[in-house]
CSV table of C-alpha atoms in Angstrom, one decimal:
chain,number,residue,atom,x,y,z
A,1,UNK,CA,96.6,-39.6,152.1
A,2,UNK,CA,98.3,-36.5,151.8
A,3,UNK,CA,101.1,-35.4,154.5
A,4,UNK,CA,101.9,-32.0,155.6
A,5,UNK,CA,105.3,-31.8,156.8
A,6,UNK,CA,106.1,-28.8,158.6
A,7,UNK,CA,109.4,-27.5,159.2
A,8,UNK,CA,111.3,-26.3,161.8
A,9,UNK,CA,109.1,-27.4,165.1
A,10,UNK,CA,110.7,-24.7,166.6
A,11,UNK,CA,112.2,-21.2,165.7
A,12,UNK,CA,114.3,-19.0,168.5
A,13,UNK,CA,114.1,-15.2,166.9
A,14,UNK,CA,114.3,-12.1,167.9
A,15,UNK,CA,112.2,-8.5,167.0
A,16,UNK,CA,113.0,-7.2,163.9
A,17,UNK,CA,113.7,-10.4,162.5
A,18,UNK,CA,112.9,-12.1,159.1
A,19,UNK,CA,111.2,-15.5,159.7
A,20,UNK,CA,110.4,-18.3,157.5
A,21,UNK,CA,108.4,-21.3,158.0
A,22,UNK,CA,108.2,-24.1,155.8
A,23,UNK,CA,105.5,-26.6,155.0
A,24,UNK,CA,105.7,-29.4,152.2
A,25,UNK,CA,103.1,-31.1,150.9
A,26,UNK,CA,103.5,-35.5,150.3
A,27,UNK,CA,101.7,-34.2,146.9
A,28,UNK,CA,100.9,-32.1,144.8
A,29,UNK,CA,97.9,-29.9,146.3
A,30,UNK,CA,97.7,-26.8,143.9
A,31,UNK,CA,97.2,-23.5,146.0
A,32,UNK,CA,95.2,-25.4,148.5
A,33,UNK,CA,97.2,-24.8,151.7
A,34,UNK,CA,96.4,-22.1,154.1
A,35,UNK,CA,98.2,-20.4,157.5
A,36,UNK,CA,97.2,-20.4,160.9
A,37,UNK,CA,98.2,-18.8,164.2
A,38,UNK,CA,97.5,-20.3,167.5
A,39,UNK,CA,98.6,-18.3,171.0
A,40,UNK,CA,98.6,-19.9,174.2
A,41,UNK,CA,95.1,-20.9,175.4
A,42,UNK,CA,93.5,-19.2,172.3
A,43,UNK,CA,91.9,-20.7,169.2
A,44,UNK,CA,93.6,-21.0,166.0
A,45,UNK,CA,93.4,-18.0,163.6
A,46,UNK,CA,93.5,-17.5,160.3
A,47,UNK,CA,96.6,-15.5,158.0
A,48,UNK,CA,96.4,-16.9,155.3
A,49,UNK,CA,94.5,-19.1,152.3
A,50,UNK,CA,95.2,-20.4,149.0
A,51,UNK,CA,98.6,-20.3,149.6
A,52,UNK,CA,99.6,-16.4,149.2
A,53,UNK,CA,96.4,-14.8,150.0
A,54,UNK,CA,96.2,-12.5,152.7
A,55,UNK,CA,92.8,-13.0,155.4
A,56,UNK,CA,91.3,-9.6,156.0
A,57,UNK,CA,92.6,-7.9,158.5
A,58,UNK,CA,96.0,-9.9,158.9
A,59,UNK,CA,99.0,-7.5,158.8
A,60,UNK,CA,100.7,-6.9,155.5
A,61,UNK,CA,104.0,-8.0,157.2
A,62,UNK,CA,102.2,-12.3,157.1
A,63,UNK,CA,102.7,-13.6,153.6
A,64,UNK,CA,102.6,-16.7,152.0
A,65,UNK,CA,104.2,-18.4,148.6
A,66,UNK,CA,104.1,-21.6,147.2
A,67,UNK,CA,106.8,-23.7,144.8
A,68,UNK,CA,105.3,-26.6,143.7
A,69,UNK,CA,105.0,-28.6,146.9
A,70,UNK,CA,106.3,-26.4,148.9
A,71,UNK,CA,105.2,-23.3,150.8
A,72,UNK,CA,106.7,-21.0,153.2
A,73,UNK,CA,105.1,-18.3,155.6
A,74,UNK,CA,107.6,-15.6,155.9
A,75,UNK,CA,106.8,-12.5,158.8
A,76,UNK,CA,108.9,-9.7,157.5
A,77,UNK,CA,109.6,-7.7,160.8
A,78,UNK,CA,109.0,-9.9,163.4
A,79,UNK,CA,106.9,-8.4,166.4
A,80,UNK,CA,106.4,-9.3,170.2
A,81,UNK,CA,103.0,-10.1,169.0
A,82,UNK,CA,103.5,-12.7,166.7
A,83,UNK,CA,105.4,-14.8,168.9
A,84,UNK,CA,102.8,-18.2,168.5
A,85,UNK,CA,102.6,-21.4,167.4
A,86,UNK,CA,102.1,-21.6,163.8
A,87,UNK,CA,99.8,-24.0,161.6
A,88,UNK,CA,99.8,-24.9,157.8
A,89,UNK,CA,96.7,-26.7,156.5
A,90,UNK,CA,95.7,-28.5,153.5
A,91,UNK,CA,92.2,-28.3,152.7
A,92,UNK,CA,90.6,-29.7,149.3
A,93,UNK,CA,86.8,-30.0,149.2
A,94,UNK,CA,86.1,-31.5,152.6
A,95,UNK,CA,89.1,-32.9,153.7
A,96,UNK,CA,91.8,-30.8,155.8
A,97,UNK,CA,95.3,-32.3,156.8
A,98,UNK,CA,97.5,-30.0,159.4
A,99,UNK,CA,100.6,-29.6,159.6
A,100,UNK,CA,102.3,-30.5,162.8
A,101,UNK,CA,103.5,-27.0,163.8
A,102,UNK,CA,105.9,-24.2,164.5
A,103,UNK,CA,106.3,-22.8,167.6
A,104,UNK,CA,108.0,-19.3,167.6
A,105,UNK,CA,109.8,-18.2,170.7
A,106,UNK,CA,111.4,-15.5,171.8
A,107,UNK,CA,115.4,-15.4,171.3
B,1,UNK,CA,79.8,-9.8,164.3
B,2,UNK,CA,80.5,-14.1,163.9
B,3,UNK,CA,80.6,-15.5,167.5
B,4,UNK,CA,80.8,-18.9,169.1
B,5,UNK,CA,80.2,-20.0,172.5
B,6,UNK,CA,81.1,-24.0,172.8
B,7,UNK,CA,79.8,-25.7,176.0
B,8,UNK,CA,80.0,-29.3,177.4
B,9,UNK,CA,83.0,-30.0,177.9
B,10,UNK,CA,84.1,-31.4,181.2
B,11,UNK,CA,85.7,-34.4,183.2
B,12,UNK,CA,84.2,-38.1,182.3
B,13,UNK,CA,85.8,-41.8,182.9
B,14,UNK,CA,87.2,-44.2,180.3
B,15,UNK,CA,83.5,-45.6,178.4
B,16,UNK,CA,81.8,-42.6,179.5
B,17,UNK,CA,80.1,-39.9,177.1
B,18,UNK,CA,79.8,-36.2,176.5
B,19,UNK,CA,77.7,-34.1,174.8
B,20,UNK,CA,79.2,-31.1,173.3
B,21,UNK,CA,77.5,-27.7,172.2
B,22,UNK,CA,78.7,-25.1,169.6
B,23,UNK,CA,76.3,-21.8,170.3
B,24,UNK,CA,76.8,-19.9,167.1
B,25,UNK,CA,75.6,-16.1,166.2
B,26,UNK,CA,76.1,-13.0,163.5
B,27,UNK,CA,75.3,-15.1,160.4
B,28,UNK,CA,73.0,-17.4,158.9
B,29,UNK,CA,74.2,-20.4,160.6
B,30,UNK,CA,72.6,-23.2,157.9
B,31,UNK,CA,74.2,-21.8,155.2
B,32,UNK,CA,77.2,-22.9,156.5
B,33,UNK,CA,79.4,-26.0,156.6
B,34,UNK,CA,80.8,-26.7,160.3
B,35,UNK,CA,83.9,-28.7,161.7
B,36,UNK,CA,85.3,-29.9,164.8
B,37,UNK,CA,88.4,-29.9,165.8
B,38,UNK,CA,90.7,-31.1,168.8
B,39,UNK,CA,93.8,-30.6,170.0
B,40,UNK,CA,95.7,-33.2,172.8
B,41,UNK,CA,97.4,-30.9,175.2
B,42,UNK,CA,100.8,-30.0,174.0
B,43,UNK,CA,99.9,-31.5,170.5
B,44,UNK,CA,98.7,-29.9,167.0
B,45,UNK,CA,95.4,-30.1,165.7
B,46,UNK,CA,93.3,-32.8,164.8
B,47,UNK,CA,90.3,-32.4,162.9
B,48,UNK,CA,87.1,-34.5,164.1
B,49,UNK,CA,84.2,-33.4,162.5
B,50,UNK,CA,82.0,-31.9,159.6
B,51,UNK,CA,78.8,-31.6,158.4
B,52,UNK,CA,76.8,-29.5,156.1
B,53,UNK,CA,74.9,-26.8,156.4
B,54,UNK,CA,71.3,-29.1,155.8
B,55,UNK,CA,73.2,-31.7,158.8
B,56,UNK,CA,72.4,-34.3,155.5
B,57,UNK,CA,76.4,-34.6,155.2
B,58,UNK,CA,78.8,-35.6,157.6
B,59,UNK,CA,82.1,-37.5,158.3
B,60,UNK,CA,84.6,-38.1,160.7
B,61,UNK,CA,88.1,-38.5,161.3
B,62,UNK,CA,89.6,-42.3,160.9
B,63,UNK,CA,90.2,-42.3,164.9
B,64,UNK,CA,86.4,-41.5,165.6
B,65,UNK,CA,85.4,-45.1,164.2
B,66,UNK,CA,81.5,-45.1,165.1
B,67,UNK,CA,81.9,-43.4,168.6
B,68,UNK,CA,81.2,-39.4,167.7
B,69,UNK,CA,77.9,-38.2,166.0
B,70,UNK,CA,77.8,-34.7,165.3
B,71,UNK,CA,74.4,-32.5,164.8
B,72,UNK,CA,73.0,-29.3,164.4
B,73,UNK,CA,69.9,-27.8,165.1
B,74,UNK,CA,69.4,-24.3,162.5
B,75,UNK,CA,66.8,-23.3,164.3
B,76,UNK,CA,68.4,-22.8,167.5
B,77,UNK,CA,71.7,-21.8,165.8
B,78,UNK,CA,73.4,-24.6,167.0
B,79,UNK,CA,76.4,-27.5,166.5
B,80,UNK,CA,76.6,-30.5,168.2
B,81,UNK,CA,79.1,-33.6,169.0
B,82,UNK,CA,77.5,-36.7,170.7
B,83,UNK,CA,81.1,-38.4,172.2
B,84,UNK,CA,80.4,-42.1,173.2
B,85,UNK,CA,83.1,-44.6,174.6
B,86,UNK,CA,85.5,-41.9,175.5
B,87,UNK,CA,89.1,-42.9,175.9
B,88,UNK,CA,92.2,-41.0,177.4
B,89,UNK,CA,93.3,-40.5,174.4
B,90,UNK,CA,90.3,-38.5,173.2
B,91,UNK,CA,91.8,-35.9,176.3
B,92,UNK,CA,92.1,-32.3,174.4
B,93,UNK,CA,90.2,-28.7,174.0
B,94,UNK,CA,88.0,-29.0,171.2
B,95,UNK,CA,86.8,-26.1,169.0
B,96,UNK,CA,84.2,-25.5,166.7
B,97,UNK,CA,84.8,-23.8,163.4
B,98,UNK,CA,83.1,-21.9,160.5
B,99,UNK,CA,83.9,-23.3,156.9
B,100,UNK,CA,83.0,-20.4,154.5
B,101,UNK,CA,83.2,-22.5,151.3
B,102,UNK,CA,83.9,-25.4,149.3
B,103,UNK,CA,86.0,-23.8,146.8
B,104,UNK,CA,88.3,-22.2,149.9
B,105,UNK,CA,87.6,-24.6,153.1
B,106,UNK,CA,89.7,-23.4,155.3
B,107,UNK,CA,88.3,-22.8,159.1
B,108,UNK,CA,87.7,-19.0,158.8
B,109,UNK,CA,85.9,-18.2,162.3
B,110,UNK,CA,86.9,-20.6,165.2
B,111,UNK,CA,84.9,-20.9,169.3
B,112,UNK,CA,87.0,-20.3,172.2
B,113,UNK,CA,87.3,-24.2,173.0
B,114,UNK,CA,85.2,-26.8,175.4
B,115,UNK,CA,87.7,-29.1,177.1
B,116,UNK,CA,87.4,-32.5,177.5
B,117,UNK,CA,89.4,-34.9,180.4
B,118,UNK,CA,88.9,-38.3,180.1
B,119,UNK,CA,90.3,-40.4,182.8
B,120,UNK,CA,89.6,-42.6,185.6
């Protein structure tokens, strides 16, 4: 099976900031590997799929980018809105695999 | 606009059962794949469930082991997941979620979550 190993668990930033998240697949997995953001009490949403494509909607200041198994989320200008919890996912077919999560708090 | 309204969820003992219900509008519901997915309080998520848009396919996750059956009705727009022999450790808000694809399966539209407590 393949792992998702997400990276850091948690971030500490401030607004304004650059912020990167990393996720590394066990494997090899192509550009199957999207981003999710998850606020407190609220249902996951998606920012991102195969691995640097932007979900309608989602601000231009989410993107994604992939190096062979590894694949970072970066938020360019952090704002007070997109301190979350953040999800990668594999997904192949019918098979998904999460990541274990980022949780981005306030500085 | 794509809506879901899960329902079902609620407090049960150890062995008991639940039936949840994922009330889905603003497409055409069979021509979609669905999932389930959990998530343990405090914890990441877990999926549970798919099946396709017929119902013909489904799986599970390697945790559900005989004791989850999930369903749909097309006519009435609707998901389902039969829970049997509930355990505490099946304790977590679970959503139901749109799969637009198999070429890009991610989870594009998600419910607002159905909780489920299990404990004595």
């Amino acid at each position: 099976d393949i792992q998702m190993t997400q990276s850091p668990s948690t971030l500490s930033a401030s607004v304004g900031d650059r912020v990167t998240i990393t996720c590394r697949a066990s494997q090899y997995i192509g550009d199957k590997l999207a981003w999710y953001q998850q606020k407190p009490g609220k249902a996951p949403n998606l920012l991102i799929f195969r691995a640097s494509t932007l979900e309608s909607g989602v601000p231009p200041r989410f993107s994604g980018s992939a190096s062979g198994t590894e694949f970072t989320l970066t938020i360019g200008s952090l704002q007070p809105d997109d301190f979350a919890t953040y999800y990668c996912q594999h997904y192949d077919g019918y098979s998904w695999t999460f990541g274990r999560g980022t949780r981005v708090e306030i500085k | 606009q794509v809506h879901f309204v899960e329902s079902g969820g609620g407090l049960v003992k150890p062995g008991g059962s639940l039936r949840l219900s994922c009330a889905a509008s603003g497409f055409v519901f069979g021509d979609y794949y669905m999932t389930w997915v959990r998530q343990a309080p405090g914890k990441g998520l877990e999926w549970v469930s798919y099946i396709s848009g017929t119902g013909a396919y489904t799986d599970y996750g390697d945790f559900v082991k005989g004791r989850f059956t999930v369903s749909r009705d097309n006519g009435d727009n609707t998901l389902y997941l039969q829970m049997n022999s509930l355990t505490v450790d099946d304790t977590a808000v679970y959503y139901c979620a749109r799969v637009p694809s198999r070429s890009v399966s991610v989870f594009d539209y998600w419910g607002q979550g159905t909780l489920v407590s299990v404990s004595s």
